[in-house]
Amino acid sequence: MTRWLHAPRRVALLSVHTSPLEQPGTGDAGGMNVYIAQTAARMAERGIAVEVFTRATSSDLPPVAEMVPGVLVRHVHAGPFEVLDRNELPAQLCAFTSAVLRTEANNEPGFYDLVHSHYWLSGQVGWLARDRWGVPLVHTAHTLARVKNAALAADDTPEPRTREIGEQQVVDQADSLVANTEMEADDLIHRYDADPAKVTTVPPGVDLEQFTPGSQQAARRALGIAPDAKVFAFVGRIQPLKAPDVLLHAAAQLLAAGKADRSRLVVLVVGGPSGTGLEQPRALQDLAARLEIADVVRFLPPLPGPELAQVYRAADAVAVPSHNESFGLVALEAQACGTPVVATDVGGLRVAVDDGVSGLLVPGHSAVEWANALARLSFPGLRGKMSDGAVEHARAFSWERTTDDLIGAYVRAAVAFQGEVVAS
């Protein structure tokens, strides 16, 4: 039975399908990886030991790796040593759960004070661990099937019914549900009938030490881009949900409408195929060729933080045209570097971007509307004003604040859990 009423001593953090040690921007590695890595590291700085359980995808991975002092990553053997499609992972949850429970059983009772699961697959494991260990379960969905299916790209595949059912089970069983925004909290309550008393909103953050304003000209020199170029960038996983094709269509529209000089236009696409995008890994390159803009588009692989910051600084604007986002960490990172963002007016992007102050929100995915928004940010006066607004807006978000709020959610979950145990 949980007895602590302050910060927990040790947290079991579950991330079945992706590891915080992976490079975000390809496969299943994205904003959730950043979230887990950043908050786990900061919990360790506050004296909370964190153990992250994730599925081993290679026989070369050590059973346990130290991410930073105080944070261990446990690579769990569950299924073949290869990256599996998310639809294949439910079949491996029994093996994964067994390994998690064995790890706890090898220690003294009460080794973990709390379970925090990320994404619904992890929630299924966390639900069983919660009951076995007698500790609270905190769950962060990151994305929700019913929300994604309501805003699908035309060529994307709907989330399966099994996921919706699995999510509902986790919502019903968790002691605390952490949402990224008030909109996500509302989705949990109205689409999944979550108890409002169990839902806490904790906005993600941004690394304000790594993503900082800097010289646009120096960043362009580092990337081999002309100082007078007009540069627009997309950063993220290449899949229909993220809609990188919107930026390419907008670039073609800018050229067709005479709003951009071909000799000066540069479109940067940073990331790798992911999800249903793996079915056509060269779809964007083929689209650039069909639109006759291959000469202005540069494709870059996923980049580590310092190099990614250079991309943000080099751009006149960063495009985040997703069909849905629970938050949108790329938008915050770009703004922290002083670069305005053009984003779709959906989901968490309405929080991540301050429309008209730090960037522009576009309703829908019309190439004309996106081209017009990008063209507006080509005017130095407006771009300069929004650059200042972007930095100011990003400063309101930090991983330190996120971590403090998470720990608060942990304590409230423990109090509620203890009350339930006493009542029963």
XYZ file of C-alpha atoms in Angstrom:
424
model
C 0.000 0.000 0.000
C 1.327 3.460 -0.911
C 2.390 5.458 2.159
C 4.398 8.363 0.720
C 2.660 11.714 0.589
C 5.492 13.714 -0.950
C 7.643 13.032 -4.031
C 8.140 9.304 -4.743
C 11.515 7.653 -4.202
C 11.489 5.512 -7.348
C 9.264 5.527 -10.440
C 8.774 2.729 -12.953
C 8.311 4.509 -16.261
C 6.876 2.390 -19.086
C 7.538 3.109 -22.756
C 6.906 -0.134 -24.630
C 7.250 0.908 -28.246
C 10.026 3.498 -28.226
C 13.094 4.265 -26.147
C 14.220 7.650 -24.809
C 17.688 6.712 -26.074
C 16.545 6.754 -29.718
C 17.032 9.719 -32.040
C 13.684 11.501 -32.529
C 12.488 12.067 -36.071
C 12.202 8.609 -37.566
C 10.464 5.300 -36.906
C 8.363 5.639 -33.756
C 10.769 8.085 -32.114
C 9.328 11.567 -31.750
C 8.026 14.023 -29.204
C 7.218 11.286 -26.686
C 10.894 10.269 -26.609
C 11.882 13.841 -25.890
C 9.198 14.140 -23.203
C 10.334 10.984 -21.404
C 14.050 11.758 -21.622
C 13.677 15.352 -20.453
C 11.310 14.727 -17.553
C 13.137 11.596 -16.361
C 16.456 13.446 -16.248
C 14.947 16.299 -14.270
C 13.252 13.949 -11.831
C 16.639 12.384 -11.186
C 18.051 15.844 -10.470
C 15.327 16.172 -7.817
C 16.378 12.919 -6.182
C 13.746 10.629 -7.737
C 15.196 7.418 -9.184
C 13.641 6.546 -12.548
C 13.706 3.200 -14.325
C 12.440 3.222 -17.904
C 11.207 -0.085 -19.341
C 11.261 -0.295 -23.140
C 11.285 -3.140 -25.655
C 14.686 -4.285 -26.903
C 14.931 -3.954 -30.696
C 18.497 -5.286 -31.065
C 20.535 -8.051 -29.451
C 23.382 -5.524 -29.162
C 21.503 -3.455 -26.598
C 22.616 -3.974 -22.984
C 19.991 -5.245 -20.536
C 20.363 -2.012 -18.572
C 21.810 1.332 -19.693
C 22.294 4.510 -17.689
C 20.786 7.433 -19.578
C 21.995 9.963 -16.999
C 22.823 9.500 -13.309
C 19.639 8.414 -11.593
C 17.886 7.192 -14.771
C 18.185 3.582 -15.927
C 16.788 2.276 -19.202
C 15.877 -1.414 -19.082
C 15.728 -3.129 -22.473
C 13.045 -5.792 -22.179
C 13.107 -8.916 -24.363
C 9.623 -9.159 -25.858
C 9.373 -10.511 -29.370
C 12.036 -10.493 -32.100
C 15.028 -8.173 -31.971
C 13.707 -5.805 -34.602
C 11.461 -2.808 -34.912
C 7.852 -3.959 -34.999
C 4.846 -2.120 -36.348
C 2.673 -0.800 -33.517
C -0.131 -3.101 -34.642
C 2.186 -6.066 -33.994
C 3.111 -4.978 -30.475
C -0.069 -5.976 -28.586
C 0.937 -9.620 -29.120
C 4.145 -8.937 -27.167
C 2.542 -7.284 -24.139
C 2.359 -10.501 -22.098
C 6.100 -11.069 -22.469
C 6.825 -7.428 -21.729
C 4.610 -7.416 -18.631
C 6.196 -10.603 -17.340
C 9.667 -9.061 -17.568
C 8.556 -5.899 -15.770
C 6.974 -7.884 -12.940
C 10.051 -10.126 -12.608
C 12.291 -7.075 -12.249
C 10.250 -5.814 -9.305
C 10.070 -9.315 -7.785
C 13.885 -9.450 -7.631
C 13.867 -6.520 -5.210
C 12.394 -5.847 -1.802
C 8.593 -5.344 -1.726
C 7.650 -1.744 -2.380
C 10.660 -1.133 -4.646
C 8.651 1.146 -6.954
C 6.407 3.823 -5.504
C 4.501 4.577 -8.700
C 4.015 3.487 -12.312
C 3.875 6.098 -15.084
C 2.891 4.673 -18.464
C 3.273 6.495 -21.790
C 0.970 5.603 -24.720
C -1.812 3.029 -24.522
C 0.408 -0.034 -25.010
C 2.377 0.902 -21.917
C -0.873 1.624 -20.106
C -1.930 -1.993 -20.571
C 1.276 -3.100 -18.827
C 0.983 -0.393 -16.175
C -2.558 -1.433 -15.290
C -1.365 -4.948 -14.367
C 1.741 -3.670 -12.546
C -0.442 -1.296 -10.531
C -2.627 -4.130 -9.289
C 0.304 -6.452 -8.572
C 2.439 -3.909 -6.743
C -0.306 -1.968 -4.995
C 0.904 1.427 -6.249
C -0.729 4.264 -8.213
C -0.824 4.295 -12.011
C -0.331 7.616 -13.782
C -0.935 7.500 -17.528
C -0.081 9.892 -20.362
C -1.755 9.000 -23.660
C 0.228 11.383 -25.930
C -2.214 10.606 -28.748
C -5.746 9.194 -28.740
C -7.222 6.907 -31.398
C -10.633 8.559 -31.465
C -9.067 11.974 -31.924
C -6.702 10.783 -34.660
C -9.470 8.980 -36.519
C -11.602 12.115 -36.491
C -8.858 14.047 -38.324
C -7.254 11.502 -40.663
C -5.232 12.484 -43.682
C -6.861 11.351 -46.931
C -4.277 8.605 -47.527
C -3.761 7.544 -43.907
C -4.952 4.353 -42.202
C -7.448 4.588 -39.316
C -6.356 3.462 -35.870
C -7.750 -0.032 -35.155
C -10.708 -0.717 -32.909
C -8.434 -2.760 -30.630
C -6.530 0.400 -29.782
C -9.709 2.290 -28.913
C -10.755 -0.533 -26.587
C -7.284 -0.685 -25.032
C -7.256 3.052 -24.442
C -10.661 2.905 -22.794
C -9.452 0.180 -20.421
C -6.448 2.245 -19.384
C -8.546 5.381 -18.886
C -10.894 3.397 -16.656
C -8.082 1.886 -14.567
C -5.551 4.716 -14.162
C -5.449 6.672 -10.911
C -4.376 9.819 -12.749
C -4.508 10.845 -16.403
C -2.024 13.492 -17.522
C -3.094 15.536 -20.552
C -0.846 17.882 -22.523
C -3.524 20.549 -22.964
C -6.997 21.441 -21.786
C -8.270 20.253 -25.180
C -6.771 16.809 -24.634
C -8.257 16.755 -21.137
C -11.630 17.543 -22.684
C -11.166 14.700 -25.185
C -10.436 12.263 -22.359
C -13.546 13.357 -20.477
C -15.990 13.521 -23.381
C -14.650 10.903 -25.799
C -13.532 8.351 -23.163
C -15.798 9.243 -20.214
C -12.806 9.862 -17.941
C -13.476 11.029 -14.396
C -12.696 14.777 -14.477
C -11.220 14.523 -10.974
C -8.542 12.165 -12.306
C -7.482 14.349 -15.253
C -4.573 16.779 -14.816
C -3.235 19.100 -17.511
C 0.567 19.329 -17.638
C 1.928 21.130 -20.723
C 5.187 19.745 -22.152
C 8.253 21.952 -22.209
C 11.229 22.901 -24.312
C 14.947 22.784 -23.563
C 15.594 26.505 -23.197
C 19.341 25.959 -22.848
C 19.710 24.061 -26.121
C 17.115 25.836 -28.257
C 18.060 29.492 -28.088
C 18.038 32.446 -30.499
C 21.154 32.768 -32.622
C 22.557 34.208 -35.798
C 20.468 33.296 -38.834
C 23.409 34.021 -41.127
C 25.785 31.784 -39.146
C 23.207 28.979 -39.211
C 22.821 29.354 -42.966
C 26.575 29.271 -43.490
C 26.732 26.046 -41.486
C 24.046 24.524 -43.720
C 25.459 25.902 -46.981
C 22.477 28.186 -47.605
C 22.790 31.618 -49.217
C 22.350 34.536 -46.794
C 19.552 36.109 -48.876
C 17.552 32.878 -49.342
C 13.937 32.432 -48.311
C 14.004 29.328 -46.121
C 11.059 27.290 -44.876
C 11.514 24.097 -42.879
C 9.601 21.007 -41.814
C 10.973 18.945 -38.928
C 9.450 15.640 -37.861
C 8.554 12.121 -38.836
C 7.594 11.651 -42.481
C 4.068 10.266 -42.352
C 0.594 11.363 -43.481
C -0.423 12.509 -39.975
C 2.372 15.093 -39.929
C 1.457 16.264 -43.464
C 4.888 17.406 -44.723
C 3.394 17.327 -48.228
C 1.498 20.513 -47.333
C 4.749 22.472 -47.209
C 5.777 21.160 -50.626
C 2.421 22.096 -52.169
C 2.678 25.537 -50.551
C 6.196 26.017 -51.945
C 4.951 25.134 -55.454
C 2.107 27.627 -54.993
C 4.532 30.362 -53.910
C 6.499 29.869 -57.115
C 3.396 29.633 -59.324
C 1.966 32.831 -57.836
C 5.242 34.704 -58.212
C 5.554 35.154 -54.441
C 8.972 33.511 -54.297
C 12.111 33.607 -56.425
C 13.108 30.066 -57.419
C 16.800 30.947 -57.238
C 16.405 32.004 -53.605
C 13.788 29.550 -52.274
C 14.982 26.705 -50.015
C 12.676 24.127 -48.438
C 14.266 21.963 -45.741
C 12.643 18.632 -44.796
C 14.286 17.083 -41.730
C 13.229 13.612 -40.615
C 12.708 10.022 -41.662
C 9.767 7.785 -42.634
C 7.481 6.643 -39.846
C 4.172 4.836 -39.358
C 2.204 4.480 -42.578
C 4.877 6.644 -44.218
C 7.109 3.558 -44.233
C 4.872 2.083 -46.928
C 6.122 4.731 -49.385
C 9.467 5.941 -48.014
C 10.202 8.112 -51.073
C 6.733 9.623 -51.380
C 7.925 13.165 -50.590
C 10.827 13.013 -53.028
C 8.435 11.780 -55.702
C 5.994 14.570 -54.861
C 8.722 17.204 -55.141
C 9.555 15.855 -58.596
C 5.901 15.897 -59.706
C 5.505 19.468 -58.455
C 8.728 20.387 -60.289
C 10.325 21.806 -57.135
C 12.964 19.125 -56.518
C 15.636 21.765 -57.117
C 14.515 23.840 -54.104
C 13.832 20.995 -51.632
C 16.595 19.568 -49.445
C 16.023 16.367 -47.492
C 18.017 15.910 -44.292
C 18.044 12.936 -41.893
C 16.918 13.276 -38.272
C 19.358 15.541 -36.448
C 20.517 15.803 -32.824
C 19.574 18.877 -30.815
C 22.473 21.243 -31.602
C 22.219 20.630 -35.368
C 18.433 20.862 -35.237
C 18.716 24.250 -33.552
C 20.773 25.439 -36.528
C 17.983 24.376 -38.888
C 15.440 26.321 -36.851
C 17.642 29.439 -36.756
C 18.307 29.267 -40.484
C 14.605 29.229 -41.388
C 12.374 32.226 -41.976
C 9.520 30.060 -40.709
C 8.972 26.467 -39.585
C 5.885 24.660 -40.867
C 3.936 22.291 -38.597
C 1.045 21.212 -40.876
C -0.085 18.164 -38.862
C -3.641 16.893 -39.132
C -3.602 16.544 -35.351
C -1.096 17.115 -32.544
C -1.558 16.512 -28.839
C 0.917 19.357 -28.429
C 3.687 19.895 -31.000
C 7.184 20.068 -29.505
C 8.747 21.094 -32.824
C 6.707 24.293 -32.724
C 8.079 25.157 -29.283
C 11.671 24.318 -30.215
C 11.523 26.520 -33.307
C 10.015 29.428 -31.397
C 12.617 29.109 -28.646
C 15.216 29.653 -31.403
C 13.414 32.841 -32.457
C 11.739 31.389 -35.540
C 8.011 31.947 -36.105
C 5.840 28.918 -36.820
C 3.057 28.360 -39.324
C 0.879 25.555 -37.974
C -2.479 23.945 -38.536
C -5.223 25.316 -36.321
C -5.813 22.001 -34.522
C -5.327 20.342 -31.143
C -2.352 21.268 -29.013
C -0.898 23.504 -31.709
C -3.390 26.130 -30.564
C -1.458 26.209 -27.286
C 2.033 25.687 -28.674
C 1.631 28.655 -31.065
C 0.285 32.061 -30.056
C -1.581 32.976 -33.232
C -0.555 36.374 -34.575
C 2.142 36.778 -31.907
C 4.609 33.876 -32.223
C 3.347 32.501 -35.518
C 0.275 31.896 -37.631
C -2.423 29.228 -37.389
C -3.955 28.083 -40.671
C -7.400 26.439 -40.834
C -7.053 23.336 -42.982
C -4.411 22.446 -45.544
C -5.138 24.571 -48.605
C -1.911 25.175 -50.541
C -3.046 28.731 -51.272
C -3.678 29.555 -47.610
C -0.400 27.986 -46.521
C 1.496 29.830 -49.247
C -0.093 33.108 -48.162
C 0.853 32.506 -44.523
C 4.449 31.680 -45.430
C 4.622 34.712 -47.710
C 3.439 36.978 -44.868
C 6.363 35.829 -42.762
C 8.723 36.675 -45.607
C 8.277 40.376 -44.812
C 11.189 41.325 -42.520
C 9.108 43.633 -40.336
C 6.468 41.052 -39.465
C 9.006 38.255 -39.265
C 11.147 40.287 -36.845
C 8.168 41.135 -34.646
C 7.020 37.529 -34.549
C 10.555 36.337 -33.842
C 10.496 38.339 -30.601
C 7.012 37.018 -29.846
C 8.159 33.450 -30.511
C 10.996 33.652 -27.998
C 8.733 35.219 -25.380
C 6.028 32.600 -25.922
C 8.477 29.681 -25.678
C 9.860 30.980 -22.390
C 6.513 30.224 -20.757
C 7.251 26.507 -21.265
C 10.137 24.657 -19.658
C 10.878 21.049 -18.778
C 11.545 22.174 -15.204
C 7.968 23.397 -14.903
C 6.644 20.262 -16.599
C 8.574 18.051 -14.192
C 7.390 19.969 -11.133
C 3.786 19.661 -12.320
C 4.239 15.935 -13.000
C 5.556 15.342 -9.506
C 2.510 17.195 -8.197
C 0.300 14.862 -10.231
C 2.172 11.885 -8.757
C 1.493 13.060 -5.213
C -2.200 13.651 -5.906
C -2.470 10.208 -7.526
C -0.875 8.627 -4.437
C -3.288 10.400 -2.103
C -6.274 9.310 -4.203
C -4.966 5.754 -4.471
C -4.388 5.525 -0.736
C -7.896 6.815 -0.103
C -9.319 4.081 -2.339
C -7.309 1.396 -0.555
C -8.439 2.609 2.860
C -12.041 2.809 1.690
C -11.953 -0.752 0.378
